[in-house]
Coordinates of C-alpha atoms and ligand atoms in Angstrom, one line a residue:
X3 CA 36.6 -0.7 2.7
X4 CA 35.0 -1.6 -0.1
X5 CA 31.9 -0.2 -2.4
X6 CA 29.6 -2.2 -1.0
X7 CA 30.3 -1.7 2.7
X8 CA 30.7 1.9 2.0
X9 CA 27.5 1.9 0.6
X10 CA 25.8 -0.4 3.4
X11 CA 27.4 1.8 6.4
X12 CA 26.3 4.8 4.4
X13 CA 22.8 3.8 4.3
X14 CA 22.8 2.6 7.7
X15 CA 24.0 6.3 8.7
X16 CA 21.0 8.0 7.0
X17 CA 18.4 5.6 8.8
X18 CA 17.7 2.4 7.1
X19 CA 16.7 -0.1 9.6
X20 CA 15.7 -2.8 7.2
X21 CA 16.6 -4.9 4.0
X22 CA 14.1 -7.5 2.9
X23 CA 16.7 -9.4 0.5
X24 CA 16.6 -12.3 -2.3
X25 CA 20.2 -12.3 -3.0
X26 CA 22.1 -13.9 -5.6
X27 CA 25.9 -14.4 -7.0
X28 CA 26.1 -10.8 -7.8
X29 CA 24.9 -9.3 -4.5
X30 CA 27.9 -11.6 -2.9
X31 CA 29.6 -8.6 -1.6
X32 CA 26.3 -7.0 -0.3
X33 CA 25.7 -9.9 1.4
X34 CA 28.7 -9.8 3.2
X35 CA 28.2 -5.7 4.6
X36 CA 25.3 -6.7 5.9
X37 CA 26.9 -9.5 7.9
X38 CA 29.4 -6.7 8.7
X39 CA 27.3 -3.6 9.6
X40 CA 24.9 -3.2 12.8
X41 CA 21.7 -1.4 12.4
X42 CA 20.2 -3.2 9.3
X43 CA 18.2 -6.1 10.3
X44 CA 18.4 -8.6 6.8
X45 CA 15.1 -10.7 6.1
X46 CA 15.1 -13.3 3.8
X47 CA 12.4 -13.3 1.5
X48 CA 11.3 -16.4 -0.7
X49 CA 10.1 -14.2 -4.0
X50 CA 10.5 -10.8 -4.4
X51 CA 6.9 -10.1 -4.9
X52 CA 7.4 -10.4 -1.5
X53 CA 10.4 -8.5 -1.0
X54 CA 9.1 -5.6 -2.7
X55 CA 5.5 -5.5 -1.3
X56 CA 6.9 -6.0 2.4
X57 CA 8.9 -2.8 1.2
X58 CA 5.9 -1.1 0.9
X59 CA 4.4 -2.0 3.9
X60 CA 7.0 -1.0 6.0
X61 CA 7.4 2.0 4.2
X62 CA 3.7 3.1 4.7
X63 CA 3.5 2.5 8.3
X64 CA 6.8 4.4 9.0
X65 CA 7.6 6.7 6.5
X66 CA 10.9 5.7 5.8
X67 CA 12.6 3.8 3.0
X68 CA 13.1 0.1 3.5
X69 CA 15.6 -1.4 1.4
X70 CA 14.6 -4.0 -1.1
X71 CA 17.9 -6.6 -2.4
X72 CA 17.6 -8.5 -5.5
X73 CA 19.2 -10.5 -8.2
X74 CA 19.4 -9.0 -11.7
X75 CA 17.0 -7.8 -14.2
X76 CA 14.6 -11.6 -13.6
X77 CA 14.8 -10.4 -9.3
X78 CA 13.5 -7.0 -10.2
X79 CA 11.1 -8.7 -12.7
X80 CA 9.5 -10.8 -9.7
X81 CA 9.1 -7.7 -7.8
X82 CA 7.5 -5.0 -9.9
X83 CA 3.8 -5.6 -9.3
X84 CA 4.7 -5.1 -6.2
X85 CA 6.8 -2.1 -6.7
X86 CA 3.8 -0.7 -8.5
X87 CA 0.9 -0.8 -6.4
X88 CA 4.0 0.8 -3.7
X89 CA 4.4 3.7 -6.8
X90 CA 0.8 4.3 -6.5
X91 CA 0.8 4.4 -2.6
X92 CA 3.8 7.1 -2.9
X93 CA 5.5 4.7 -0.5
X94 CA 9.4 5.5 0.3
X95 CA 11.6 2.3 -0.6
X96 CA 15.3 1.9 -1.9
X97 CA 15.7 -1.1 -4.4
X98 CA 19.4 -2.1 -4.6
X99 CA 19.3 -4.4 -7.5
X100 CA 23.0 -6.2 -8.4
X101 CA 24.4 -6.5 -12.0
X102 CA 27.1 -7.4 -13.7
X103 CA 30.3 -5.8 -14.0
X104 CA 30.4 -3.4 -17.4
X105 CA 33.2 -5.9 -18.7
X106 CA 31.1 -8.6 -18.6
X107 CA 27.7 -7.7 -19.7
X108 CA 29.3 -7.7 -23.4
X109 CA 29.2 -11.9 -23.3
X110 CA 25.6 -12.0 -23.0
X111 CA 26.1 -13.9 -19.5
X112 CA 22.0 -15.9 -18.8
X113 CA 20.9 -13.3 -16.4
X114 CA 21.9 -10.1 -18.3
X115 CA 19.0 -7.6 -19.7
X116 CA 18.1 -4.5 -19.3
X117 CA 17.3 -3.5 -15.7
X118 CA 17.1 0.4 -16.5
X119 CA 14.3 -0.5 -19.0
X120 CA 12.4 -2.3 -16.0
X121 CA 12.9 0.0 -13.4
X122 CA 11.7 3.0 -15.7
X123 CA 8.4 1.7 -14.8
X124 CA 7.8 2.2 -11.2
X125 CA 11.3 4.3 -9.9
X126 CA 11.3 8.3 -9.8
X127 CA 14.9 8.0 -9.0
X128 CA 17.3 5.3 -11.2
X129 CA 21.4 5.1 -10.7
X130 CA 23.1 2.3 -12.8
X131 CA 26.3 3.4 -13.6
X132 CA 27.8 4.2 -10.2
X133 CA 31.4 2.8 -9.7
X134 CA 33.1 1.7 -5.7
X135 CA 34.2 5.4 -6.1
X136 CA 30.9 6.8 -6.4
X137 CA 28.6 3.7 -4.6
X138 CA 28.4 5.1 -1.3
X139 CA 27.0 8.5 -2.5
X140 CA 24.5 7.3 -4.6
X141 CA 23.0 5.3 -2.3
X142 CA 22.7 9.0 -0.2
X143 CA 21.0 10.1 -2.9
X144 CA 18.8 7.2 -3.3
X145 CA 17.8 7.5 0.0
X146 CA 17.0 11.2 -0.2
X147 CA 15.0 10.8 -3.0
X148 CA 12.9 8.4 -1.6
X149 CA 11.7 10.9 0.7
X150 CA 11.2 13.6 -2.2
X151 CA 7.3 13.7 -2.8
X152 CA 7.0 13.7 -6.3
X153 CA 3.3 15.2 -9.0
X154 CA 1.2 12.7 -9.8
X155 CA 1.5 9.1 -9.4
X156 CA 5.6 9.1 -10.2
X157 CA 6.2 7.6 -6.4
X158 CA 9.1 7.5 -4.2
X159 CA 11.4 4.4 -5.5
X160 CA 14.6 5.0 -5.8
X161 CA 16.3 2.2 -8.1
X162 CA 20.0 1.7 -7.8
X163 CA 21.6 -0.6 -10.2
X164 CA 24.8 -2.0 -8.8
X165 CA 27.7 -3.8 -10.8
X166 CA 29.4 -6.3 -8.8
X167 CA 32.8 -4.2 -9.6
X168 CA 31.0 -1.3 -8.1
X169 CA 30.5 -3.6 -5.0
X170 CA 34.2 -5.3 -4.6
X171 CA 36.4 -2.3 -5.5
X172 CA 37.9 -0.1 -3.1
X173 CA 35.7 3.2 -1.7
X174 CA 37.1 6.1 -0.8
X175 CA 34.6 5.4 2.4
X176 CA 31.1 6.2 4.0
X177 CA 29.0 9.3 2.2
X178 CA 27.1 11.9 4.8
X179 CA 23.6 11.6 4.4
X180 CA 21.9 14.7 2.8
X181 CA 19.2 16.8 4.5
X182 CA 16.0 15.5 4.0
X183 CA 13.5 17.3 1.0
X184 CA 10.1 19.0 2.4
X185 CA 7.4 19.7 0.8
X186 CA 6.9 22.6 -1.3
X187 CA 4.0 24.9 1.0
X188 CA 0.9 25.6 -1.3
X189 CA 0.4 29.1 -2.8
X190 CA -1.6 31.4 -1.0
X191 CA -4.0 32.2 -3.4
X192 CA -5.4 28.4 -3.2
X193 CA -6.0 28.7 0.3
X194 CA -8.0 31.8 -0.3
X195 CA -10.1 30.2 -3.5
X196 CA -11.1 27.3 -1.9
X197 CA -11.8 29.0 1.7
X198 CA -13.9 31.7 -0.6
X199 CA -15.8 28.4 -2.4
X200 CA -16.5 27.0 0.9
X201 CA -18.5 29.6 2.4
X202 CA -20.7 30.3 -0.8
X203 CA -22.8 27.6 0.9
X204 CA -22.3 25.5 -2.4
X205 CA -22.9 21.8 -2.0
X206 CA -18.2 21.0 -1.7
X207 CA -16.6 17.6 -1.4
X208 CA -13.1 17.5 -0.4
X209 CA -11.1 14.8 -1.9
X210 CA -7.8 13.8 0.3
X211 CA -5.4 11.7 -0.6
X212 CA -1.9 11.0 0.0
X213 CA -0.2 13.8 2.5
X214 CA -4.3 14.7 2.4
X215 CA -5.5 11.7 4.6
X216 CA -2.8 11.2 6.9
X217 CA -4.0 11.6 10.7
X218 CA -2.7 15.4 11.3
X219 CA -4.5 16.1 7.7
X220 CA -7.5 15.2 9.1
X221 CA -8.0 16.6 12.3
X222 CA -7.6 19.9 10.1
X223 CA -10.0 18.5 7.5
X224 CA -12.6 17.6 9.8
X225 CA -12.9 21.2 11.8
X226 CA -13.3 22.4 7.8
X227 CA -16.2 20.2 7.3
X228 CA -18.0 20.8 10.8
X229 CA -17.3 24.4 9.9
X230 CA -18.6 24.6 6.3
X231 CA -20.9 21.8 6.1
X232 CA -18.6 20.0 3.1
X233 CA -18.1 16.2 3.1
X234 CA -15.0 15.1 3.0
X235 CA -13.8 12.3 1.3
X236 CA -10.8 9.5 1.1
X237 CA -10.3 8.1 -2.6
X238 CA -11.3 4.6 -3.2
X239 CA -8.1 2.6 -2.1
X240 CA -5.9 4.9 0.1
X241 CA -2.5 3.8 0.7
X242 CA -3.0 4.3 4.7
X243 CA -6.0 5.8 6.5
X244 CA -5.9 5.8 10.3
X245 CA -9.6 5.5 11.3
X246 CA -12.0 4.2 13.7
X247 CA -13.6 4.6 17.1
X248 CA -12.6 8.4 18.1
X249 CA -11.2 9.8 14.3
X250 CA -12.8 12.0 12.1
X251 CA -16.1 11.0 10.4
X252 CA -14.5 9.8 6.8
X253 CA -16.2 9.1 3.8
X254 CA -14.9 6.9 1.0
X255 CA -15.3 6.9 -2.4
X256 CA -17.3 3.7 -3.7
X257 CA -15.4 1.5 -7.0
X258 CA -17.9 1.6 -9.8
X259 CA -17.5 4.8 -12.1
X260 CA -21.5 4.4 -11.5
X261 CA -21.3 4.6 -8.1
X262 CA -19.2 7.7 -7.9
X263 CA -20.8 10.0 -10.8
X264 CA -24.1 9.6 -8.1
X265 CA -22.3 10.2 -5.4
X266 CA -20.9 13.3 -6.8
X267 CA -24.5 14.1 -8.5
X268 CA -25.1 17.3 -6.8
X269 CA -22.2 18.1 -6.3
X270 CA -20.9 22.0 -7.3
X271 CA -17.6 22.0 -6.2
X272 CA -14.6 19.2 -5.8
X273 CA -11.6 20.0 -3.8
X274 CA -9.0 18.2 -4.3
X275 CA -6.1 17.3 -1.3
X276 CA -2.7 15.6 -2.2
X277 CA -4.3 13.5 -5.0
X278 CA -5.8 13.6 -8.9
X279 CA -9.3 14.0 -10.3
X280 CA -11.4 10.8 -9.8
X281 CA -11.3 8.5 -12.4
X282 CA -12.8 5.2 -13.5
X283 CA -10.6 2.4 -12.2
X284 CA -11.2 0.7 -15.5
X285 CA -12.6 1.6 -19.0
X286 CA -16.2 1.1 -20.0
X287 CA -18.1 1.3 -22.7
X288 CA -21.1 3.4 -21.2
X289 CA -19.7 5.3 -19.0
X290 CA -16.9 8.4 -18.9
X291 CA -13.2 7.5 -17.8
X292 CA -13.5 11.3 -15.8
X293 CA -15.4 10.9 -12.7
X294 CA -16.5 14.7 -13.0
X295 CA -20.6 15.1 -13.5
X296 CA -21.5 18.4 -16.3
X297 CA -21.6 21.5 -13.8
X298 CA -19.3 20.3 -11.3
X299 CA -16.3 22.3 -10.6
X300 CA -12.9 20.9 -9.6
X301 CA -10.3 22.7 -7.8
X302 CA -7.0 22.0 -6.3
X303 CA -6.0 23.4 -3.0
X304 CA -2.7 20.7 -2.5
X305 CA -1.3 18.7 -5.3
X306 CA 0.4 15.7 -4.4
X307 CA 3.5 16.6 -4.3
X308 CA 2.6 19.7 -1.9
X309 CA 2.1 20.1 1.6
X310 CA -1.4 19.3 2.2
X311 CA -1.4 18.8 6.1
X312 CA 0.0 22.4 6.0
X313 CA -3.0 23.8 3.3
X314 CA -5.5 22.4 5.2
X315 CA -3.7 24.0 8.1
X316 CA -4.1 27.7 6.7
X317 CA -7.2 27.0 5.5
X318 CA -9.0 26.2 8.7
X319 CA -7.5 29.1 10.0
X320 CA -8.7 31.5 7.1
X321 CA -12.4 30.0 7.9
X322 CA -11.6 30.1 11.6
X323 CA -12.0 26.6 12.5
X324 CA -9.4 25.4 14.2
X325 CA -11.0 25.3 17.5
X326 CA -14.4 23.8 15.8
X327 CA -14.9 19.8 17.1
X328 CA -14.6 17.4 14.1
X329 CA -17.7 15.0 14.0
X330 CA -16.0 11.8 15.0
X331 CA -16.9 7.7 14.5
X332 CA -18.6 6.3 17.6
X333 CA -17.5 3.3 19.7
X334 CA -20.4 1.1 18.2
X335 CA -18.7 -2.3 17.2
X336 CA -21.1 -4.9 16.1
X337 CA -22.4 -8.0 18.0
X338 CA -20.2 -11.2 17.0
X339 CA -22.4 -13.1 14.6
X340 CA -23.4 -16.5 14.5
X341 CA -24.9 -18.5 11.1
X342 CA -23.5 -19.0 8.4
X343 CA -21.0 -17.8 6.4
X344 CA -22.4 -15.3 4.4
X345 CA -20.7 -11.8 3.6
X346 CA -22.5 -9.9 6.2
X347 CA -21.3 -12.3 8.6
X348 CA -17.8 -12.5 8.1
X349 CA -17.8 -8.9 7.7
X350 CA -19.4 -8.5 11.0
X351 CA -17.3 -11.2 13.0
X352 CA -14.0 -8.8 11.6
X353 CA -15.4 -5.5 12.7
X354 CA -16.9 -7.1 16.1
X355 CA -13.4 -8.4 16.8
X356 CA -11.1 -5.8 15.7
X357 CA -8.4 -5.4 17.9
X358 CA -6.9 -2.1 19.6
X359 CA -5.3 -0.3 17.0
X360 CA -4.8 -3.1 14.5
X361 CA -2.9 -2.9 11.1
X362 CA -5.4 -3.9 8.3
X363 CA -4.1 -5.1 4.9
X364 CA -6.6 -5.5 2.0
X365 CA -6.2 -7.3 -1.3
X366 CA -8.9 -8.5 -3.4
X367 CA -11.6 -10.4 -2.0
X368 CA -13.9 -9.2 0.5
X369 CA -11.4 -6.8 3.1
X370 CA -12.2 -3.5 0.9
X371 CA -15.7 -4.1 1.4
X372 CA -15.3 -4.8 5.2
X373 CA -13.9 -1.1 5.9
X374 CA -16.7 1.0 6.4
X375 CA -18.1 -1.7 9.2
X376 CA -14.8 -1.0 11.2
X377 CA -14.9 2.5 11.6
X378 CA -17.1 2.1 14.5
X379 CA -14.8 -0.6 15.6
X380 CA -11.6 -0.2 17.6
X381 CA -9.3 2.5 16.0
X382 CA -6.9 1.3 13.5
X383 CA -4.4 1.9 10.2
X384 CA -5.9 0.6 7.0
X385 CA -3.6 -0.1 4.0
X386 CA -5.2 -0.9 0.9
X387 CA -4.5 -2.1 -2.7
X388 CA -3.2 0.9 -4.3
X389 CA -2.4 -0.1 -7.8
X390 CA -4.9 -2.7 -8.7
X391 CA -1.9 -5.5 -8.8
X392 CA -3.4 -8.3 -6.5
X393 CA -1.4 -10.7 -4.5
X394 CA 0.0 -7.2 -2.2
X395 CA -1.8 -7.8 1.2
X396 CA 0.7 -10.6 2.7
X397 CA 3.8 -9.1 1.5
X398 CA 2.2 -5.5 2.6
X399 CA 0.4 -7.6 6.1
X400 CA 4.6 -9.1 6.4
X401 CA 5.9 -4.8 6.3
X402 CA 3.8 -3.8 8.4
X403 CA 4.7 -6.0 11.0
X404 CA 8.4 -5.8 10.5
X405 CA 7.9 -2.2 10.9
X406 CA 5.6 -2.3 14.0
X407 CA 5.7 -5.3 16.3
X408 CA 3.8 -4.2 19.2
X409 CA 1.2 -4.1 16.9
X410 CA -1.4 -6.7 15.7
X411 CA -1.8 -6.8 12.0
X412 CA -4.8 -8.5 10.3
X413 CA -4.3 -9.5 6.4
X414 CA -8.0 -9.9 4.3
X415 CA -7.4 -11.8 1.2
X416 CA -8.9 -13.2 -1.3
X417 CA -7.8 -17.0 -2.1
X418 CA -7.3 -15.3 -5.6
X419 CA -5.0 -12.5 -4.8
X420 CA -3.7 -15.0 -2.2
X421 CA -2.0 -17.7 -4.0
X422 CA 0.4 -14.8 -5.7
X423 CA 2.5 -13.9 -2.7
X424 CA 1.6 -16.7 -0.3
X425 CA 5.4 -17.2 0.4
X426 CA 4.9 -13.9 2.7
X427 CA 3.6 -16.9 5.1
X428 CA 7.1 -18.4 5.6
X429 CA 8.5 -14.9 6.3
X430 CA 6.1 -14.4 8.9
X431 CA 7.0 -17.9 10.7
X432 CA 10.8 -17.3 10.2
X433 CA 10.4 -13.3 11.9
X434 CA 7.7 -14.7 14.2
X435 CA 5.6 -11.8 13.2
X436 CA 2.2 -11.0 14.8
X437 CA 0.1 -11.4 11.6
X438 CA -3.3 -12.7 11.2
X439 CA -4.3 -13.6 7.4
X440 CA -8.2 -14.4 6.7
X441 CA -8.5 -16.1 3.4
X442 CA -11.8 -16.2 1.8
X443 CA -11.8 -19.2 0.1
X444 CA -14.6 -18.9 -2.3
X445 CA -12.7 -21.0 -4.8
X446 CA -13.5 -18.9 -7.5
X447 CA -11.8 -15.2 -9.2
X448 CA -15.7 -14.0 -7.8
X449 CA -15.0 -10.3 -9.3
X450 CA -13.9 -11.3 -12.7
X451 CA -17.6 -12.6 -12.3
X452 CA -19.1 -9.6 -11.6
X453 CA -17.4 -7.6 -14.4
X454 CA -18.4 -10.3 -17.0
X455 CA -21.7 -9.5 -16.0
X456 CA -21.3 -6.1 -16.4
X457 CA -20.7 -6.6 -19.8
X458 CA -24.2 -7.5 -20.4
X459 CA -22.9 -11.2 -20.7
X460 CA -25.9 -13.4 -19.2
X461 CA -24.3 -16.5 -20.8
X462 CA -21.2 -18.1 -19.0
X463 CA -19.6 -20.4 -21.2
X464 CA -17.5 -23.5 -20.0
X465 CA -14.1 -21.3 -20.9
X466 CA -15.1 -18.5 -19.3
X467 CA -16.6 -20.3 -16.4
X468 CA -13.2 -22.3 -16.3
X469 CA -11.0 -19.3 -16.0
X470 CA -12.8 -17.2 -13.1
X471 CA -12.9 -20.8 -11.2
X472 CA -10.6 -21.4 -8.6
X473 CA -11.2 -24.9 -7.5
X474 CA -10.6 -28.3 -8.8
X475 CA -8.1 -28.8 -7.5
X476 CA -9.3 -27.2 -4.2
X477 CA -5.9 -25.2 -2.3
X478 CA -6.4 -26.7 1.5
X479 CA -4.4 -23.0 2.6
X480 CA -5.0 -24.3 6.4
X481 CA -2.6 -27.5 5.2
X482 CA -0.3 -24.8 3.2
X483 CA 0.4 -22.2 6.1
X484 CA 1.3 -25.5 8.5
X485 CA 3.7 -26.3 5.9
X486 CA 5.6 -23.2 5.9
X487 CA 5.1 -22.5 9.6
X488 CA 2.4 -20.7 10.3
X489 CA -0.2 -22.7 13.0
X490 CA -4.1 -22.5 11.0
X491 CA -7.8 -23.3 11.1
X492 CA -10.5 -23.2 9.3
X493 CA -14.3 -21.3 9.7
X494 CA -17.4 -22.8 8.3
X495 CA -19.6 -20.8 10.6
X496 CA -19.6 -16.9 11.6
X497 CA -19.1 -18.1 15.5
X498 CA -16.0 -19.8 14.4
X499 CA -14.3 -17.3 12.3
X500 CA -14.7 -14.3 15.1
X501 CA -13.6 -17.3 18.0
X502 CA -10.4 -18.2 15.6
X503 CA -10.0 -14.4 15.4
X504 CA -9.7 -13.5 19.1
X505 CA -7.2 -16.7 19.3
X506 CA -5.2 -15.0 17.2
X507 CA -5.1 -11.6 18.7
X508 CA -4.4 -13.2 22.1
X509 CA -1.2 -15.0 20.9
X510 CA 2.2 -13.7 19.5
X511 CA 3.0 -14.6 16.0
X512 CA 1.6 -15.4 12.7
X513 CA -2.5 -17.6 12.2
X514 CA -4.2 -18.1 9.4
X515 CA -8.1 -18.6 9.4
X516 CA -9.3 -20.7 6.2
X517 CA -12.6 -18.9 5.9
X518 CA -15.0 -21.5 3.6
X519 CA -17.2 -19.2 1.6
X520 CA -19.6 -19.3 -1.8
Ligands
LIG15 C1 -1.5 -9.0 -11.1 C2 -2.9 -9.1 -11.4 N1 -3.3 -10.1 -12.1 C3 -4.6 -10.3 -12.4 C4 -5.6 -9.4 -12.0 C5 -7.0 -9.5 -12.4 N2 -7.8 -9.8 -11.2 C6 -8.5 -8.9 -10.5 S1 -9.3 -9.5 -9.3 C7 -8.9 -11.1 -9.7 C8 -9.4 -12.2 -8.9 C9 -9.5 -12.0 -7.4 O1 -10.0 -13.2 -6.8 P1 -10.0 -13.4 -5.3 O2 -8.8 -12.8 -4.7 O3 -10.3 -14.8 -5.0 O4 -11.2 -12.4 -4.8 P2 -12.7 -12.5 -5.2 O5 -12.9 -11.8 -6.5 O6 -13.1 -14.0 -5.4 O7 -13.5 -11.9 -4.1 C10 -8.0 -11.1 -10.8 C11 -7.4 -12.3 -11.3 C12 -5.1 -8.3 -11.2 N3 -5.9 -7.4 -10.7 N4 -3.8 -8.2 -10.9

């Protein structure tokens, strides 16, 4: 056996189901063990952008590591805005990237550089110097890493950097996977702090994020707030909240640093669950970078490396709410719309629509703001743009339904953030996956708008104008998806977009709605 099948088997043994792959000459030999060993499906992707974003998609909705398979230091490249916004989601993926041989990297072969240097960026776990001996074992511990929640924002991506040698020479055979890490339980002295804050009948937010907003977090969560009268609180752009019709009532932080500082304006306490303080997604001028008015206290009951499902646990306990009833979203969807195609509308014809327990992916464009409007809709998993890097929603939209095919997944994107990762497209019609994608073809980079306007600028000039502007030539995406597969149409009107919709949802595989827009 060799390293690479070793290494394959190995990572088949500890539960990797999938490998979303854009091999090259130096992945030859991984290639080849994944012809050779059952269990991992291989999906070809046509840029890693997608490949790594898919990753993440698949990742959030399961909680396991899919592996990602690229060429060389330029593969990796392609892939790390990707592999970023998944860092910020804390979302469990193995990269195996292939390399040359130690022996060769000395002739300064085209595609050598320095992959450590890139993958320093976004991995908490890197391996580059592993040999066929070794191969096998590493990718255990790549794989156990991956599911090691880690402070901060350092995520779960486990990097290893594979020589071809490593690959072709002979292992000593398949490594037993390791047990899998938990996470540290939170002191007790936090539970009693914050439980002591919450009954001083001090106006409390609870921030939760990460371990903090997953479903079992929030049933705790809730039963605090009914309990203690605090809101609680998801941060802006949670990597996956699973809400709607029947969960607990939610809040969600707004984007402008404005925006938050009032809705934290009389506030005493913060509390914060599995994530940071807030801060301002970018840097102004008149305003602070920490989202934290003068007299508000912040306090930490998880961090995110902690066990937050299991804090909130003890603490309902400690207030004795665990048999209090969480205030929950209504069933309230809204009418399907008719007119035209204004925000409201299309936002309304997606939340009147929405079906049964639906995957959303957001990107730029108008998904984000659609979110609210659902929560009365059907009940749902929402995974949004973690790390700011637009072009994630197909390749996270193509994950997500790799990793759950019973399910219907709905992708928002702007055309902007769109025409990054529109290859995801092909990768749906080749899996036959059961993804819709909305494009809101406004022609334009709308946002960058906005934020020029927020700089006091009243004044477009014709270079400015000329780089937020989208059209000329206009993309015709209806004509793109039919090229690579995927059947499309396109809205002008609020009736049409919710009809195309509900087409959609009542056939298997992939549709994309072209919805015209200002
Ligand atoms: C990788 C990356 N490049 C550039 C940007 C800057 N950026 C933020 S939003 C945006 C345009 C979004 O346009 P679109 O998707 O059409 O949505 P709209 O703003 O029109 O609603 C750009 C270029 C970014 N966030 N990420």
């Amino acid at each position: 056996m060799n390293g690479a099948r070793a290494l394959i088997e190995t990572l088949a043994n500890c539960g990797v189901e999938l490998c979303i792959a854009n091999p090259g000459t130096s992945e030859m030999h991984l290639v080849q063990a994944l012809d050779q060993v059952p269990g991992i499906r291989s999906v070809l992707a046509l840029f890693e952008g997608v490949c790594t974003g898919a990753a993440d998609g698949y990742g959030r909705m399961t909680g396991k590591p899919a592996a990602t398979l690229l060429h060389l230091g330029p593969g990796l490249a392609n892939g790390i805005a990707n592999l970023h916004n998944a860092r910020k989601a804390a979302t469990p993926i193995i990269n195996l990237v292939g390399n040359h041989p130690q022996f060769h990297i000395g002739f300064d072969a085209p595609l050598t550089s320095d992959i450590d240097t890139l993958a320093r960026n976004f991995s908490s776990w890197i391996k580059s110097c592993s040999t066929a001996d070794t191969l096998a074992r590493d990718g255990a511990e790549a794989f156990t890493a991956s599911l090691r929640a880690n402070p901060g924002s350092q995520g779960q991506i486990s990097t290893l950097i594979l020589g071809a040698d490593a690959a072709w020479g002979d292992s000593p055979g398949v490594a037993r996977p390791n047990g899998i890490p938990r996470r540290a339980l939170v002191d007790n002295n936090n539970i009693e702090e914050v439980a002591r804050i919450l009954e001083s009948g001090e106006s409390c937010v609870m921030i939760l994020e990460h371990d903090g907003v997953r479903t079992d977090s929030l049933e705790w969560a809730g039963r605090i707030a009914a309990k203690t009268g605090c809101r609680i609180m998801s941060g802006t752009f949670p990597a996956r909240v699973d809400g709607g019709a029947g969960t607990v009532d939610l809040e969600r932080m707004p984007y402008f640093p404005e925006q938050i500082l009032a809705t934290f304006a009389s506030v005493k306490h913060l509390i914060l669950v599995g994530g940071q303080e807030p801060a301002s997604f970018f840097a102004y001028r008149t305003t602070p970078s920490r989202l934290v008015p003068e007299g508000c206290d912040v306090h930490t009951l998880a961090r995110t490396e902690e066990d937050a499902c299991n804090a909130l646990e003890q603490l309902a306990e400690r207030l004795g709410a665990t048999k209090t009833e969480a205030r929950r979203f209504a069933h309230n969807p809204p009418p399907v719309p008719s007119g035209e195609m204004n925000t409201r509308n299309m936002i309304q014809a997606i939340a009147a629509t929405l079906p049964e327990n639906a995957i959303v992916a957001t990107d730029s464009g108008l998904g984000n703001a659609t979110h609210p409007f659902c929560q009365t809709s059907a009940p749902h998993s929402w995974l949004s743009l973690t790390g700011g890097s637009i072009g994630q929603g197909s390749p996270v939209s193509t994950g997500a339904a790799l990793a759950c095919p019973d399910r219907r997944v709905l992708a928002l994107l702007g055309d902007g953030g769109a025409a990054y990762t529109i290859q995801s497209l092909w990768t749906q019609a080749r899996e036959q996956l059961n993804v819709t994608t909305v494009i809101f073809a406004n022609r334009k980079y709308n946002i960058l708008n906005v934020e020029y306007g927020r700089l006091g600028v009243t004044d477009v000039g014709p270079i400015a104008a000329s780089l937020f502007d989208i059209g000329n030539p206009d993309i015709d995406w209806a004509m793109l998806a039919k090229s690579m597969g995927v059947p499309s149409a396109t809205a002008t009107d609020a009736a049409t977009l919710a009809e195309l919709l509900q087409r959609s949802y009542s056939e298997p595989g992939p549709f994309l709605i072209q919805a015209l827009c200002s």
